[in-house]
CSV table of N, CA and C and ligand atoms in Angstrom, one decimal:
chain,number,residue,atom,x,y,z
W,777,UNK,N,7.2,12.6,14.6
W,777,UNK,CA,6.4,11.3,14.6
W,777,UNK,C,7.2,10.2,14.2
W,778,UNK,N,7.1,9.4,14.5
W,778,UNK,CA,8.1,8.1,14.5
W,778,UNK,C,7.1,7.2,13.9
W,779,UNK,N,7.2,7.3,12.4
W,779,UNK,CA,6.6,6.4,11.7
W,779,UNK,C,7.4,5.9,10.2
W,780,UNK,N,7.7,4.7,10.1
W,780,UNK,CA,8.4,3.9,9.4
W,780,UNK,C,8.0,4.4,8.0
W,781,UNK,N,6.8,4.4,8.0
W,781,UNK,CA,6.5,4.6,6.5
W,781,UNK,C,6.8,6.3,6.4
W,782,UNK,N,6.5,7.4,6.8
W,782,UNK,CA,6.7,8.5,6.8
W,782,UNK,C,8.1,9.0,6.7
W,783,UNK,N,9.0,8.1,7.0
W,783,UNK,CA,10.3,8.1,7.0
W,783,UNK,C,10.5,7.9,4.9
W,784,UNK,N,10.0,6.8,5.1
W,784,UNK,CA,10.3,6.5,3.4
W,784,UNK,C,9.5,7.9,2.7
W,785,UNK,N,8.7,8.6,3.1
W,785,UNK,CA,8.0,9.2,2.2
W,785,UNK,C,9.1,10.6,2.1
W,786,UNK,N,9.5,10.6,3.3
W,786,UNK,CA,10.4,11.5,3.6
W,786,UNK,C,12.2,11.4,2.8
W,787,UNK,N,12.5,10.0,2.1
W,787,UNK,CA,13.4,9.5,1.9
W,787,UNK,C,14.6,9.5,3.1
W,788,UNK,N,14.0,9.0,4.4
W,788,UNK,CA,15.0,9.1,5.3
W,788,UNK,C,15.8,7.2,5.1
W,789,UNK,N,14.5,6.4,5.0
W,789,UNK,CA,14.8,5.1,4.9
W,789,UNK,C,14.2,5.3,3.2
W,790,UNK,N,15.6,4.2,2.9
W,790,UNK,CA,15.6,3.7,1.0
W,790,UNK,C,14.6,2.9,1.2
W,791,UNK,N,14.2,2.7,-0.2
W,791,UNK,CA,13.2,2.0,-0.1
W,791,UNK,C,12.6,1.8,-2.2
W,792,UNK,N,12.6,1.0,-2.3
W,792,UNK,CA,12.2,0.8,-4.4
W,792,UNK,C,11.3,0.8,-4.6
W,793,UNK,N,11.4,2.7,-4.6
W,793,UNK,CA,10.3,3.2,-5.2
W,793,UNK,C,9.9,2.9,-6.9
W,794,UNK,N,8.6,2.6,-7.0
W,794,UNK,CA,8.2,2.1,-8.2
W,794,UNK,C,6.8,3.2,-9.0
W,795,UNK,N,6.4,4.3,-7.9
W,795,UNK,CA,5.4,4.7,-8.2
W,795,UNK,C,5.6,6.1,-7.9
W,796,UNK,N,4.8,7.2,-8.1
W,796,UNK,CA,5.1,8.9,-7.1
W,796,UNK,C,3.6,9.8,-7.8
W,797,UNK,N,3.6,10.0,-7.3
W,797,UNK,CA,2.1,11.1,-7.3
W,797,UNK,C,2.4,12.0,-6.3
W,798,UNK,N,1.4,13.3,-6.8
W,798,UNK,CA,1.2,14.5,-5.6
W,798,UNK,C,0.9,13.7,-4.1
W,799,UNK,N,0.4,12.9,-4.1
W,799,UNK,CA,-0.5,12.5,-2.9
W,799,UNK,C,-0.1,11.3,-2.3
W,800,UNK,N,0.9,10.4,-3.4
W,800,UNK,CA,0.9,8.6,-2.9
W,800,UNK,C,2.3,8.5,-3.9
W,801,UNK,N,3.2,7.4,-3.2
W,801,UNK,CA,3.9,6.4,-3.7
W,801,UNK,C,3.9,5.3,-3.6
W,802,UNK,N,4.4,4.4,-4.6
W,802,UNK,CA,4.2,3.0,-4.5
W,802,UNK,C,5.7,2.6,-4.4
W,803,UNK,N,6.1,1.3,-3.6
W,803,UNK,CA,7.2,0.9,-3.2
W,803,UNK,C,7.3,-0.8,-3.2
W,804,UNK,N,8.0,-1.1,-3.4
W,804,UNK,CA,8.2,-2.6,-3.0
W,804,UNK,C,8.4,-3.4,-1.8
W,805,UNK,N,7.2,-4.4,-0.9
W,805,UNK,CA,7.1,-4.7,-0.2
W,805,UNK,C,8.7,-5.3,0.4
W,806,UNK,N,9.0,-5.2,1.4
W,806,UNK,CA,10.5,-6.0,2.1
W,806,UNK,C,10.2,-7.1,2.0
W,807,UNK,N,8.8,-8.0,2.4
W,807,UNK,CA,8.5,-9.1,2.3
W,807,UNK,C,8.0,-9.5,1.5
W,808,UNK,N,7.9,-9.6,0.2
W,808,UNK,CA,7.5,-9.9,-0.8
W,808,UNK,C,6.6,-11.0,-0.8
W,809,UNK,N,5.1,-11.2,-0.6
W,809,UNK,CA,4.3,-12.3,-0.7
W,809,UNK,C,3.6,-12.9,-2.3
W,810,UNK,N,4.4,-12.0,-3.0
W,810,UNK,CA,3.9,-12.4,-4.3
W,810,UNK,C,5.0,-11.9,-5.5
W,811,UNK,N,5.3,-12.4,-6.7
W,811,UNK,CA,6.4,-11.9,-7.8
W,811,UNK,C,5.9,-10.4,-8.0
W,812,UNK,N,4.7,-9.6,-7.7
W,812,UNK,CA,4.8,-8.3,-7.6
W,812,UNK,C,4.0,-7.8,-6.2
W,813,UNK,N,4.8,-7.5,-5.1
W,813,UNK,CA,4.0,-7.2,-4.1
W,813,UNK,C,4.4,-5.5,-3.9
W,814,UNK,N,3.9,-4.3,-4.2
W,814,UNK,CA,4.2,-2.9,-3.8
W,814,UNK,C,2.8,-2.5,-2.9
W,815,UNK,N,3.5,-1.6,-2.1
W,815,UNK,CA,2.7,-1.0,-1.2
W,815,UNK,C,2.6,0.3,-1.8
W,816,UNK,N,1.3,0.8,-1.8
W,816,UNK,CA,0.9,2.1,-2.1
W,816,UNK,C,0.2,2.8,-0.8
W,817,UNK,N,1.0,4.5,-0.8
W,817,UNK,CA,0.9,5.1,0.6
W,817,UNK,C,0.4,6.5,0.2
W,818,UNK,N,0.2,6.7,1.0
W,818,UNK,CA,-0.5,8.2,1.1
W,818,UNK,C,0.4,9.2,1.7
W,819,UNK,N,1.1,10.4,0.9
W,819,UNK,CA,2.2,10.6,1.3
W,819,UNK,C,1.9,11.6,2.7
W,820,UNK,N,0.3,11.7,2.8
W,820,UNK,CA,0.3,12.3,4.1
W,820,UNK,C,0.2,11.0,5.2
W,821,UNK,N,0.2,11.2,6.5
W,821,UNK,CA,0.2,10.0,7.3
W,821,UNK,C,-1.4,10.1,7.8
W,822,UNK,N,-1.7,8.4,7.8
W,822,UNK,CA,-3.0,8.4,8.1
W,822,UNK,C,-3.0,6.8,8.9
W,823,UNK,N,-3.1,6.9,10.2
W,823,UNK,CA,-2.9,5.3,11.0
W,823,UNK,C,-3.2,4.5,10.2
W,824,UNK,N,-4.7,4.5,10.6
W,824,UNK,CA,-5.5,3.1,9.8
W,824,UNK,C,-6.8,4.0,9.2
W,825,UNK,N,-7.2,2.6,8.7
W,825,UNK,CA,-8.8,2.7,7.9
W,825,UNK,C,-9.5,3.7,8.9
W,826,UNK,N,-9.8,3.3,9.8
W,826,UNK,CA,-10.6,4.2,10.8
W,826,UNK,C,-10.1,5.9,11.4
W,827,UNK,N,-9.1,5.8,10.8
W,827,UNK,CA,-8.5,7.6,10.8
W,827,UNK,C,-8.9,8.2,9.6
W,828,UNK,N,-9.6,7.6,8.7
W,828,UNK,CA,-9.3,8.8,7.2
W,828,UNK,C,-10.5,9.2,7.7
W,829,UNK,N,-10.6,10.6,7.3
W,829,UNK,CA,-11.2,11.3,6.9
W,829,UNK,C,-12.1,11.7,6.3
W,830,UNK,N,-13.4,12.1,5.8
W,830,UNK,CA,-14.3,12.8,5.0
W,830,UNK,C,-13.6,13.9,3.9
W,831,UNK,N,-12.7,14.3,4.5
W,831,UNK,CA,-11.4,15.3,3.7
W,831,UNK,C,-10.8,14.2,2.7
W,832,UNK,N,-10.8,13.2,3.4
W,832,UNK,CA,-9.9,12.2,2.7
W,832,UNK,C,-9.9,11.4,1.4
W,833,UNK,N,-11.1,11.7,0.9
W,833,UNK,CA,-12.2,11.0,0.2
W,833,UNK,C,-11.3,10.6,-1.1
W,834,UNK,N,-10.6,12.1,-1.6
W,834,UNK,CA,-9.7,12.1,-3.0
W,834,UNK,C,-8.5,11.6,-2.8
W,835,UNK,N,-8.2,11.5,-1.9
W,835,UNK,CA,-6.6,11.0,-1.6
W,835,UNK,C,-6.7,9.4,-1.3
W,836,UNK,N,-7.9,8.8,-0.4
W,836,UNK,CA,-7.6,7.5,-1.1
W,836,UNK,C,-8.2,7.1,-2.2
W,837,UNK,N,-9.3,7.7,-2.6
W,837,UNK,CA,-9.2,7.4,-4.4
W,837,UNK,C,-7.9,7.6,-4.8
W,838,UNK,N,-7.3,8.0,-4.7
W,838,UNK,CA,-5.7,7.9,-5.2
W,838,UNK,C,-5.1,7.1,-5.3
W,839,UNK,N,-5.0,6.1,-4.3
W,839,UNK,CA,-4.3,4.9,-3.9
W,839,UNK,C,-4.4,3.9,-4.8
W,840,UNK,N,-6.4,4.2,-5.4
W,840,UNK,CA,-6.2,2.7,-6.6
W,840,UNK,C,-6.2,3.7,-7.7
W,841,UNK,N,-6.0,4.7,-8.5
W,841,UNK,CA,-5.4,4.9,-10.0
W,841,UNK,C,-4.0,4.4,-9.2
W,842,UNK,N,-3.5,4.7,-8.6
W,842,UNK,CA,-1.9,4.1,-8.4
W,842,UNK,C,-1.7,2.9,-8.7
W,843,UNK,N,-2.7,2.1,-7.8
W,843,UNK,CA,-2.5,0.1,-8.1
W,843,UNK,C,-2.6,0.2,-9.2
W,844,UNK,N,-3.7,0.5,-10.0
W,844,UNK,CA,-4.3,0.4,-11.7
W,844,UNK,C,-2.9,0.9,-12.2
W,845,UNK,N,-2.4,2.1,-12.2
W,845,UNK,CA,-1.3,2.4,-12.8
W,845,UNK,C,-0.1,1.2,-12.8
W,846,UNK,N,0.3,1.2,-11.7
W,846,UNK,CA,1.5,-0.3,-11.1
W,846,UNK,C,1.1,-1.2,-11.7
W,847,UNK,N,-0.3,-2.0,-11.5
W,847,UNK,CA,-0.7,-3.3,-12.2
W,847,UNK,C,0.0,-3.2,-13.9
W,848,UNK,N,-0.4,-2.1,-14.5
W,848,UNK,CA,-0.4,-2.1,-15.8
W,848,UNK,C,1.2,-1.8,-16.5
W,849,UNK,N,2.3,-1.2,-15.5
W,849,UNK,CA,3.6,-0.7,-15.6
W,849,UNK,C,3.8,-2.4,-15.4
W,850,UNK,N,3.8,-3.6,-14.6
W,850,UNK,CA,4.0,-4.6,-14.1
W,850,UNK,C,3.5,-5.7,-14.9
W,851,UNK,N,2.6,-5.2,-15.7
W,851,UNK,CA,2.3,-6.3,-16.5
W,851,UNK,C,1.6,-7.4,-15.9
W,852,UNK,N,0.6,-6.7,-15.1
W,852,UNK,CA,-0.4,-7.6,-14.5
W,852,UNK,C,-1.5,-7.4,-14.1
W,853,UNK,N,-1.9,-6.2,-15.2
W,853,UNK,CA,-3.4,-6.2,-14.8
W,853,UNK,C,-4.8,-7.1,-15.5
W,854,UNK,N,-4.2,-7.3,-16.9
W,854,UNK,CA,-5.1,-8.1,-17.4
W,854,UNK,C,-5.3,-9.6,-16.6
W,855,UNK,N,-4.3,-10.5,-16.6
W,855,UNK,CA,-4.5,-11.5,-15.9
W,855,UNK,C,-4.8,-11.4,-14.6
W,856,UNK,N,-4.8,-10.0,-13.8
W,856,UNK,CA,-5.3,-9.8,-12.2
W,856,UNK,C,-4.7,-10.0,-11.2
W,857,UNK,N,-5.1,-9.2,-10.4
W,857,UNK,CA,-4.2,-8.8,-9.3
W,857,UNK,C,-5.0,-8.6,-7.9
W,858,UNK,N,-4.6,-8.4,-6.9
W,858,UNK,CA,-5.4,-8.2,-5.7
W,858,UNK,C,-4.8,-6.6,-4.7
W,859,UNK,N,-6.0,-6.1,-4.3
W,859,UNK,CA,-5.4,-5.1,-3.1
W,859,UNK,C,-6.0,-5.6,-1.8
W,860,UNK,N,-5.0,-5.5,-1.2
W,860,UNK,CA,-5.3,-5.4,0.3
W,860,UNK,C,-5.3,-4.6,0.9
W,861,UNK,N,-6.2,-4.1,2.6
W,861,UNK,CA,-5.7,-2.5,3.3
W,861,UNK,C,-6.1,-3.1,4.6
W,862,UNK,N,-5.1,-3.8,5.4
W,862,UNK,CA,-5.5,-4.2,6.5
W,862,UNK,C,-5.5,-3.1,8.0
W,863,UNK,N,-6.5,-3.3,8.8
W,863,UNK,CA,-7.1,-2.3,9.3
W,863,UNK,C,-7.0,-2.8,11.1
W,864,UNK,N,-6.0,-2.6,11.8
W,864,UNK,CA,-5.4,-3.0,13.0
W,864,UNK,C,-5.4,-4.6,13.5
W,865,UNK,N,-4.9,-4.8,14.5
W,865,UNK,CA,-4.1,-6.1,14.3
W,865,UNK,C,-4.6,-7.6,14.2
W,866,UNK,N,-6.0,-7.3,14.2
W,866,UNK,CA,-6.8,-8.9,14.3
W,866,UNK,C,-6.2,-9.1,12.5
W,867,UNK,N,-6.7,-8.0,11.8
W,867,UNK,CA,-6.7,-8.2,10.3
W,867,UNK,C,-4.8,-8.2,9.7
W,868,UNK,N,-4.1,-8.2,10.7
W,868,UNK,CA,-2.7,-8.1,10.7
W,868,UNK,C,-1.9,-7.0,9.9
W,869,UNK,N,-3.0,-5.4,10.0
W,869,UNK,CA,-2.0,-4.5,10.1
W,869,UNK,C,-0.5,-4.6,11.3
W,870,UNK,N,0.4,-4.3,10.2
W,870,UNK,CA,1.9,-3.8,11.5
W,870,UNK,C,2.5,-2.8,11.4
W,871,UNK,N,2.5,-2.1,10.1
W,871,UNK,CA,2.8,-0.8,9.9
W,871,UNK,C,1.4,0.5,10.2
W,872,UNK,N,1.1,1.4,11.0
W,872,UNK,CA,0.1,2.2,11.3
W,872,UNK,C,0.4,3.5,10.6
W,873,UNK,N,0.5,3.6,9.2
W,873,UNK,CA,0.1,4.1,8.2
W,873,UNK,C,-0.7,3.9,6.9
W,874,UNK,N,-1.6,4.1,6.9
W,874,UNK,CA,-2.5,3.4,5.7
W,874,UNK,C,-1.1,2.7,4.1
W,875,UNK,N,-1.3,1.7,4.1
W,875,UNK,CA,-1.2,1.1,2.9
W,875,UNK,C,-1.9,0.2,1.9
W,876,UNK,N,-2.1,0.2,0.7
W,876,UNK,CA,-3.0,-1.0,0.0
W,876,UNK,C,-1.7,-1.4,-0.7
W,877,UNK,N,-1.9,-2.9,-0.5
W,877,UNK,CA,-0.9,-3.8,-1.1
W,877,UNK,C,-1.5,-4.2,-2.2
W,878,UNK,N,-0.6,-4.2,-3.3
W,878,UNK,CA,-1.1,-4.9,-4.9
W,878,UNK,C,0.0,-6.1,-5.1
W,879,UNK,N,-0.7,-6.9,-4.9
W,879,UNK,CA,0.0,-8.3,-5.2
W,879,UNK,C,-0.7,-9.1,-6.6
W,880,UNK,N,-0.1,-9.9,-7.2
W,880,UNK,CA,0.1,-10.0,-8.4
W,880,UNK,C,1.3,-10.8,-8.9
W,881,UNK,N,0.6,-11.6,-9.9
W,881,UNK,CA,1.7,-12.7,-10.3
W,881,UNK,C,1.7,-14.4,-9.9
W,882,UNK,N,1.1,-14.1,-9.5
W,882,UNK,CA,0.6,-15.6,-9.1
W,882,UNK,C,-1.2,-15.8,-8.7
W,883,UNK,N,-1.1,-17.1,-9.1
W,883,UNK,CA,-2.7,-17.4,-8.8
W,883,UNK,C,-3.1,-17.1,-7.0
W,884,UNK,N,-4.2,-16.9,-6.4
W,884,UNK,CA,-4.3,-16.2,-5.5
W,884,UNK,C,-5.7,-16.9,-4.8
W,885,UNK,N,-5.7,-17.8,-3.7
W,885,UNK,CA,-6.8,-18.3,-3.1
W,885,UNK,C,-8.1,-17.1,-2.7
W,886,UNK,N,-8.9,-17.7,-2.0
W,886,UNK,CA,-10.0,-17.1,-1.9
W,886,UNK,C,-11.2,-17.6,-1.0
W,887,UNK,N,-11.3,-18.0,0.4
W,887,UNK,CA,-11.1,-16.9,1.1
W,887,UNK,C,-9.5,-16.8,1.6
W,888,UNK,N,-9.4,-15.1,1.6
W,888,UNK,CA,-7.7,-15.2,2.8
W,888,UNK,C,-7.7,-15.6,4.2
W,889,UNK,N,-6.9,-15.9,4.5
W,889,UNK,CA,-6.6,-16.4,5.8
W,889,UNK,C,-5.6,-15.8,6.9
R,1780,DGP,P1,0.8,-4.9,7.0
R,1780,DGP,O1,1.1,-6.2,7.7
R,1780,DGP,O2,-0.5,-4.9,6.2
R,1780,DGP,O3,0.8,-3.7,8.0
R,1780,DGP,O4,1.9,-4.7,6.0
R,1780,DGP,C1,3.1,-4.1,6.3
R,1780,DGP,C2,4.1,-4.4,5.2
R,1780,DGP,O5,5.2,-3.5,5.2
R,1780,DGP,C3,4.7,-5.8,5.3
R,1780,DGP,O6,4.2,-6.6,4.2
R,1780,DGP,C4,6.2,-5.6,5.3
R,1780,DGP,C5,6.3,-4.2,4.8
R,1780,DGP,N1,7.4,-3.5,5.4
R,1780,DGP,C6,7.7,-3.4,6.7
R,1780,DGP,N2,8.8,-2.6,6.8
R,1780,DGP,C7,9.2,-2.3,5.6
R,1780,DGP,C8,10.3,-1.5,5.1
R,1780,DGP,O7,11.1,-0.9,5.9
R,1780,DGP,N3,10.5,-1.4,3.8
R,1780,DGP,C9,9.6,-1.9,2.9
R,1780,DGP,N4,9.8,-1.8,1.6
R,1780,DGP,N5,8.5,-2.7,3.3
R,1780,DGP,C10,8.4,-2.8,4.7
């Protein structure tokens, strides 16, 4: 399968890892939209929102003890942070592996755009 992120989970592409669990790692976005932006993945491959599972239930509960973990390694959970999990391309998924982005560190508008 020819998937970008599956490659990192695989350590085929480097990538700054900042997180690791049985189930998910957290990594540092390439494009950084915030002084803390990591992606947290599910080390099995799951496209989008609309592919998980009923099976799936525990594994993306996983995704946020991970954020919550990150937020607090980062030093940003008390002053707050945001996840995102964008869900094909109107919402501007590009990578078709589930990710939630924890961004953090900066003040943060509301609605997104
Ligand atoms: P999304 O647009 O929600 O699918 O987010 C995909 C994110 O993945 C985007 O913010 C940039 C990031 N990204 C893409 N390729 C790589 C990569 O090779 N390494 C890392 N660390 N991040 C990547």
């Amino acid at each position: 399968m020819d998937c970008l992120f599956c490659k990192i989970v695989a350590g085929e592409i480097p990538a700054d890892i900042v997180y690791e669990s049985e189930t998910a790692i957290g990594f540092r976005d390439i494009n950084a939209q915030a002084p803390t932006h990591v992606l947290v993945i599910p080390r099995k491959h799951i496209a989008t929102i609309n592919d998980i599972g009923d099976e799936d239930q525990a594994l993306v509960g996983s995704l946020y003890t991970a954020a919550r973990d990150i937020a607090a390694a980062e030093g940003i959970a008390d002053e707050g942070y945001r996840t995102v999990m964008n869900c094909n391309e109107s919402a501007g998924q590009s990578v078709f592996h589930i990710h939630l982005h924890v961004l953090g560190g900066r003040p943060m508008g509301w609605p997104p755009f």
